[in-house]
Amino acid sequence: MSFEVALRLVEIGVSLALIQRAFEHIGRETALFLPQGLLALVLLSGFASGPAIWGLWLLNLWQLYRFQGAYNGGADKLAMLCLTCLAVAHAAPTPFWSEMALAYLAVQLVLSYFISGWVKLGNPDWRSGAALRDVFAFSAYPVAGNLRAIADRQTLTFTASWAVIAFEIAFPLALLHPMFLTGALIIAAGFHLSNAIFLGLNRFFWIWLSAYPALIWFQGRIVG
Amino acid sequence: MSHWPKPLLNLTKLLLPTLFPSWRFFEEIGPSPRIEYRANSDAPWQPITVLPERLGPVAMFRRLFFSPAWNEHLFLVSIATRLAVEPMLHDVNEIAARLTRMLDPTGAETYQFRILFVAREDGDIGQFVFYESTERALKTVA
């Protein structure tokens, strides 16, 4: 995948994710999110991408200030990171620095899986399956009451815990070959989809997928 | 950085974690907050978020695209957790403002809210009250 195609695909993905987010806030914090939706539409159209990205970056900074942090945790943090990397890629004085901006996004994406797996591996409660049991037993995340019963299925939570840890820890190995990366991204998308279904983390699904083209380009750039 | 203007310092503190994220998702499953409220001081406490008993595939699919109430719930969970670590008037007001919006059509004159934490201790799941607001008049809260 060429740099230009990857950059444009990330722009399209981020703009769709931001439109989805803006749509959820209409009627609640309209003044803050309606301009975001409109600017994301401009970015989606492909005209005036640079100014649209900088406008979205400023709006997202304003949102960070308004909520004194990310409204939706990691999903909004990755959205801001994507916007920052896109903004730098557009404003960079040379192609080298544009590539560095997209490469930074790709590296952060790899780290988002690897570090997340690494810290779980270091926690005995994750290794025994108890942590995932507690996610379903009493955390505020399961989206429906009947999902609490998953906490009682110890074999399932133990197996799922190790599957998540193993996948996240091994994720950097996907950079070794395009086929590995394709497989890893399909599994990762399924993982985010399951988080969206069971834990209601829908915004994570959209924003993580929108950054994948940066990783596909990065893999080809460093290995391919 | 101590000589920086306070708003700029605040913005920098908010921006840096987005540029250099920690990515330590679900590192440990600690005490989990619940927000409860009561309209008028003699009413029973009620959870601010009531989970549906089950969600069908269509509802789950729809919530993949549009889930404002649940994302507001996640936001309230994050600020309730933040209150336990770094108490800020902003977060108390944020909860109050959302409760005001919710209770306004009910005709209640006052309301109160509290934050409980649910946690596992010695194998059993228990809960404790971490914060209880004073009784607030509905009309005076912005």
XYZ file of C-alpha atoms in Angstrom:
366
model
C 0.000 0.000 0.000
C 1.438 3.390 -0.962
C 1.857 6.160 1.576
C -0.714 8.355 -0.179
C -3.343 5.602 -0.211
C -2.700 4.740 3.451
C -2.927 8.388 4.474
C -6.193 8.850 2.602
C -7.698 5.639 4.007
C -6.818 6.723 7.562
C -8.442 10.104 6.816
C -11.609 8.382 5.600
C -11.704 6.018 8.581
C -11.102 8.781 11.123
C -13.686 11.044 9.523
C -16.304 8.256 9.649
C -15.422 7.490 13.285
C -15.720 11.184 14.178
C -19.061 11.486 12.367
C -20.312 8.468 14.337
C -19.130 10.097 17.577
C -20.657 13.486 16.673
C -23.958 11.797 15.837
C -24.104 10.298 19.345
C -23.758 13.758 20.932
C -26.354 15.644 18.948
C -28.912 16.946 21.436
C -26.486 16.519 24.327
C -23.384 18.619 23.614
C -24.422 19.855 20.188
C -22.253 23.001 20.140
C -19.201 20.866 20.751
C -19.944 18.053 18.337
C -21.941 19.506 15.431
C -18.863 21.387 14.115
C -16.930 18.129 14.488
C -19.452 16.311 12.337
C -19.347 19.024 9.671
C -15.544 19.181 9.586
C -15.374 15.382 9.443
C -17.654 15.524 6.392
C -15.219 17.967 4.768
C -12.362 15.575 5.546
C -14.360 12.672 4.146
C -14.938 14.595 0.906
C -11.202 14.937 0.359
C -11.336 18.686 -0.275
C -9.335 20.924 2.064
C -8.164 17.918 4.073
C -5.360 19.851 5.779
C -7.519 22.664 7.230
C -10.253 20.157 8.143
C -7.771 18.031 10.084
C -6.385 21.023 11.971
C -9.934 22.191 12.721
C -10.817 18.740 14.049
C -7.615 18.685 16.092
C -8.525 21.998 17.762
C -12.091 20.823 18.404
C -10.829 17.626 19.996
C -8.453 19.647 22.155
C -11.438 21.740 23.223
C -13.320 18.537 24.061
C -10.398 17.330 26.179
C -10.605 20.610 28.090
C -14.400 20.527 28.357
C -14.464 17.012 29.831
C -11.102 17.393 31.618
C -9.877 14.302 29.800
C -11.027 11.901 27.130
C -14.829 11.458 27.170
C -14.526 7.889 25.963
C -11.117 6.850 27.322
C -8.752 5.098 24.936
C -11.016 5.509 21.904
C -10.943 9.289 22.090
C -7.226 9.235 22.875
C -6.534 7.247 19.707
C -8.771 9.627 17.728
C -6.680 12.558 18.953
C -3.468 10.666 18.173
C -4.728 9.905 14.640
C -5.624 13.559 14.107
C -2.224 14.678 15.393
C -0.365 12.287 13.093
C -2.527 13.270 10.105
C -2.022 16.963 10.876
C 1.746 16.533 11.097
C 1.770 14.410 7.923
C 0.018 17.227 6.043
C 2.132 20.035 7.511
C 5.499 18.259 7.349
C 8.141 20.100 5.294
C 9.429 16.943 3.574
C 7.991 13.525 2.634
C 10.342 11.952 5.173
C 8.619 13.712 8.089
C 5.173 12.941 6.646
C 6.128 9.270 6.636
C 7.481 9.566 10.180
C 4.114 10.900 11.360
C 2.214 7.938 9.905
C 4.904 5.551 11.152
C 4.427 6.933 14.669
C 0.726 6.124 14.455
C 1.550 2.596 13.273
C 4.033 2.037 16.102
C 1.519 3.280 18.673
C -1.042 0.871 17.253
C 1.370 -2.036 17.737
C 2.121 -0.820 21.261
C -1.593 -0.551 22.049
C -1.831 -4.323 21.723
C 1.597 -5.328 23.017
C 1.631 -3.196 26.196
C -1.945 -4.140 26.954
C -0.978 -7.827 26.750
C 2.268 -7.326 28.648
C 0.600 -5.729 31.684
C -2.022 -8.499 31.741
C 0.690 -11.148 31.642
C 2.274 -9.564 34.710
C -0.969 -9.773 36.690
C -1.656 -13.156 38.390
C -5.402 -12.433 38.283
C -5.275 -12.277 34.488
C -3.162 -15.429 34.285
C -5.689 -17.343 36.423
C -8.708 -15.947 34.577
C -9.957 -14.185 37.743
C -9.588 -10.704 36.239
C -11.821 -11.473 33.251
C -14.290 -13.192 35.608
C -14.443 -9.967 37.622
C -14.998 -7.894 34.466
C -18.237 -9.803 34.035
C -18.986 -10.302 37.752
C -19.005 -6.712 38.978
C -17.367 -4.200 36.633
C -19.495 -1.461 35.099
C -18.848 -2.706 31.549
C -21.177 -5.617 30.650
C -24.047 -4.153 28.643
C -26.788 -6.499 29.877
C -27.616 -8.268 33.128
C -27.518 -11.762 31.641
C -23.854 -11.284 30.639
C -22.936 -11.359 34.358
C -23.448 -15.133 34.165
C -20.275 -15.414 32.045
C -18.372 -14.868 35.327
C -19.496 -18.341 36.413
C -18.007 -20.046 33.338
C -14.473 -20.456 34.611
C -13.094 -22.538 31.741
C -14.351 -19.972 29.262
C -12.927 -16.948 31.121
C -9.578 -18.734 31.698
C -9.272 -19.702 28.027
C -10.399 -16.274 26.822
C -7.918 -14.553 29.162
C -4.992 -16.508 27.757
C -6.225 -16.049 24.184
C -6.287 -12.267 24.691
C -2.885 -12.199 26.428
C -1.249 -14.416 23.783
C -2.715 -12.458 20.888
C -1.775 -9.063 22.288
C 1.768 -10.100 23.251
C 2.376 -11.736 19.860
C 0.930 -8.873 17.841
C 4.308 -7.268 16.901
C 5.264 -10.549 15.145
C 2.539 -9.757 12.607
C 4.882 -7.166 11.146
C 7.126 -9.948 9.807
C 4.900 -10.826 6.833
C 1.884 -9.242 5.088
C -0.091 -12.479 5.491
C 0.563 -12.526 9.248
C -0.545 -8.903 9.456
C -3.739 -9.541 7.507
C -4.599 -12.428 9.830
C -3.718 -10.420 12.946
C -5.842 -7.457 11.876
C -8.835 -9.711 11.173
C -8.484 -11.261 14.641
C -7.980 -7.801 16.188
C -11.105 -6.480 14.463
C -13.029 -9.471 15.842
C -11.629 -8.728 19.297
C -12.806 -5.097 19.107
C -16.171 -6.253 17.789
C -16.618 -8.582 20.749
C -15.658 -5.736 23.117
C -18.276 -3.580 21.416
C -20.935 -6.288 21.723
C -20.266 -7.434 25.295
C -18.833 -4.289 26.901
C -20.388 -1.549 24.762
C -17.041 -0.200 23.541
C -18.357 0.683 20.081
C -16.133 3.713 19.534
C -12.998 1.611 20.070
C -14.069 -0.637 17.206
C -14.378 2.208 14.690
C -11.305 4.224 15.610
C -8.941 1.232 15.848
C -10.060 -0.037 12.453
C -9.579 3.420 10.955
C -5.898 3.393 11.897
C -5.146 -0.044 10.358
C -4.101 1.319 6.912
C -1.182 3.085 8.641
C -0.018 -0.288 9.945
C -0.422 -2.031 6.588
C 1.651 0.711 4.908
C 4.228 0.612 7.727
C 4.689 -3.150 7.439
C 5.369 -2.848 3.700
C 7.696 0.097 4.270
C 9.955 -1.600 6.832
C 9.796 -5.249 5.767
C 8.256 -5.548 2.313
C 6.807 24.156 33.601
C 5.697 25.783 36.874
C 5.941 29.261 35.304
C 3.474 28.347 32.509
C 0.001 29.950 32.676
C -2.403 27.553 34.445
C -4.806 26.936 31.503
C -1.877 26.128 29.220
C -0.411 23.777 31.794
C -3.828 22.121 32.171
C -4.189 21.698 28.380
C -0.687 20.230 28.155
C -1.512 17.751 30.936
C -4.643 16.723 29.049
C -2.957 16.496 25.649
C 0.186 14.552 26.546
C -1.590 11.265 27.404
C -3.168 11.304 23.937
C 0.180 11.748 22.193
C 2.011 9.237 24.401
C -0.748 6.868 25.557
C -0.013 4.284 28.250
C -2.195 1.563 26.601
C -2.517 -0.311 29.923
C -6.098 -1.438 29.188
C -7.743 -3.474 31.958
C -4.392 -3.901 33.705
C -6.279 -4.820 36.855
C -9.941 -5.018 37.722
C -10.199 -2.681 40.684
C -13.204 -1.391 42.588
C -15.936 -0.445 40.140
C -18.051 2.672 40.668
C -21.830 2.941 40.634
C -23.675 6.239 40.813
C -26.996 6.310 42.624
C -29.431 9.169 43.111
C -32.617 10.007 44.893
C -35.114 12.689 44.022
C -36.130 14.359 47.289
C -34.436 13.176 50.462
C -37.072 10.627 51.496
C -37.009 8.653 48.247
C -35.058 5.395 47.933
C -31.668 5.387 46.204
C -31.766 4.329 42.569
C -28.977 3.483 40.131
C -28.374 6.145 37.498
C -27.852 3.405 34.900
C -30.196 0.441 34.753
C -28.894 -2.468 32.695
C -31.335 -4.254 30.413
C -31.646 -7.929 31.415
C -30.630 -8.958 27.898
C -29.883 -7.387 24.531
C -30.877 -9.048 21.303
C -28.637 -9.211 18.212
C -30.480 -6.330 16.532
C -30.006 -4.036 19.546
C -26.334 -5.012 19.785
C -25.847 -4.309 16.082
C -27.610 -0.938 16.380
C -25.474 0.017 19.378
C -22.360 -0.581 17.303
C -23.339 2.561 15.372
C -25.319 4.548 17.916
C -24.958 4.191 21.654
C -25.055 7.650 23.272
C -26.598 6.577 26.591
C -24.080 3.788 27.119
C -21.146 6.031 26.235
C -22.465 8.612 28.687
C -22.589 5.805 31.268
C -18.931 4.969 30.495
C -18.044 8.651 30.859
C -19.767 8.808 34.259
C -17.896 5.654 35.310
C -14.599 7.274 34.340
C -15.283 10.509 36.202
C -16.534 8.632 39.280
C -13.258 6.680 39.244
C -11.351 9.920 38.713
C -13.117 11.490 41.704
C -11.673 8.767 43.915
C -8.144 9.489 42.717
C -8.153 13.233 42.109
C -11.300 14.979 43.392
C -12.371 17.832 41.100
C -15.375 20.128 41.398
C -15.701 19.772 37.606
C -16.556 16.085 37.957
C -19.086 16.588 40.766
C -20.779 19.275 38.648
C -20.693 17.006 35.591
C -22.635 14.299 37.429
C -24.992 16.918 38.911
C -25.691 18.490 35.520
C -26.577 15.145 33.958
C -28.823 14.237 36.885
C -30.530 17.621 36.652
C -31.273 17.018 32.983
C -32.612 13.564 33.816
C -34.781 14.676 36.769
C -36.036 17.989 35.445
C -39.246 16.608 33.882
C -40.121 14.587 37.023
C -41.107 17.618 39.114
C -38.719 16.741 41.945
C -37.563 19.740 43.996
C -34.288 18.390 45.330
C -31.950 15.548 44.593
C -28.921 13.877 46.017
C -26.397 11.479 44.564
C -23.778 9.120 45.877
C -20.940 7.066 44.482
C -20.502 3.483 45.590
C -17.643 1.197 44.735
C -18.198 -2.493 44.151
C -15.120 -4.591 44.826
C -13.951 -8.111 45.534
C -12.490 -8.579 48.979
C -11.342 -11.947 50.322
C -13.218 -13.671 47.531
C -16.555 -11.977 48.146
C -18.056 -9.080 46.228
C -19.062 -6.172 48.437
C -19.695 -2.462 48.139
C -18.987 0.706 50.076
C -20.160 4.307 49.768
C -17.309 6.577 48.737
C -19.080 9.899 48.279
C -22.466 11.332 49.129
C -23.510 14.759 47.916
C -25.494 17.206 49.966
C -29.135 17.653 49.069
C -29.288 19.976 46.070
C -32.136 22.076 44.760
C -32.928 21.121 41.165
C -33.471 24.680 39.964
C -30.179 26.123 41.187
C -27.828 23.719 39.452
C -26.649 24.791 36.034
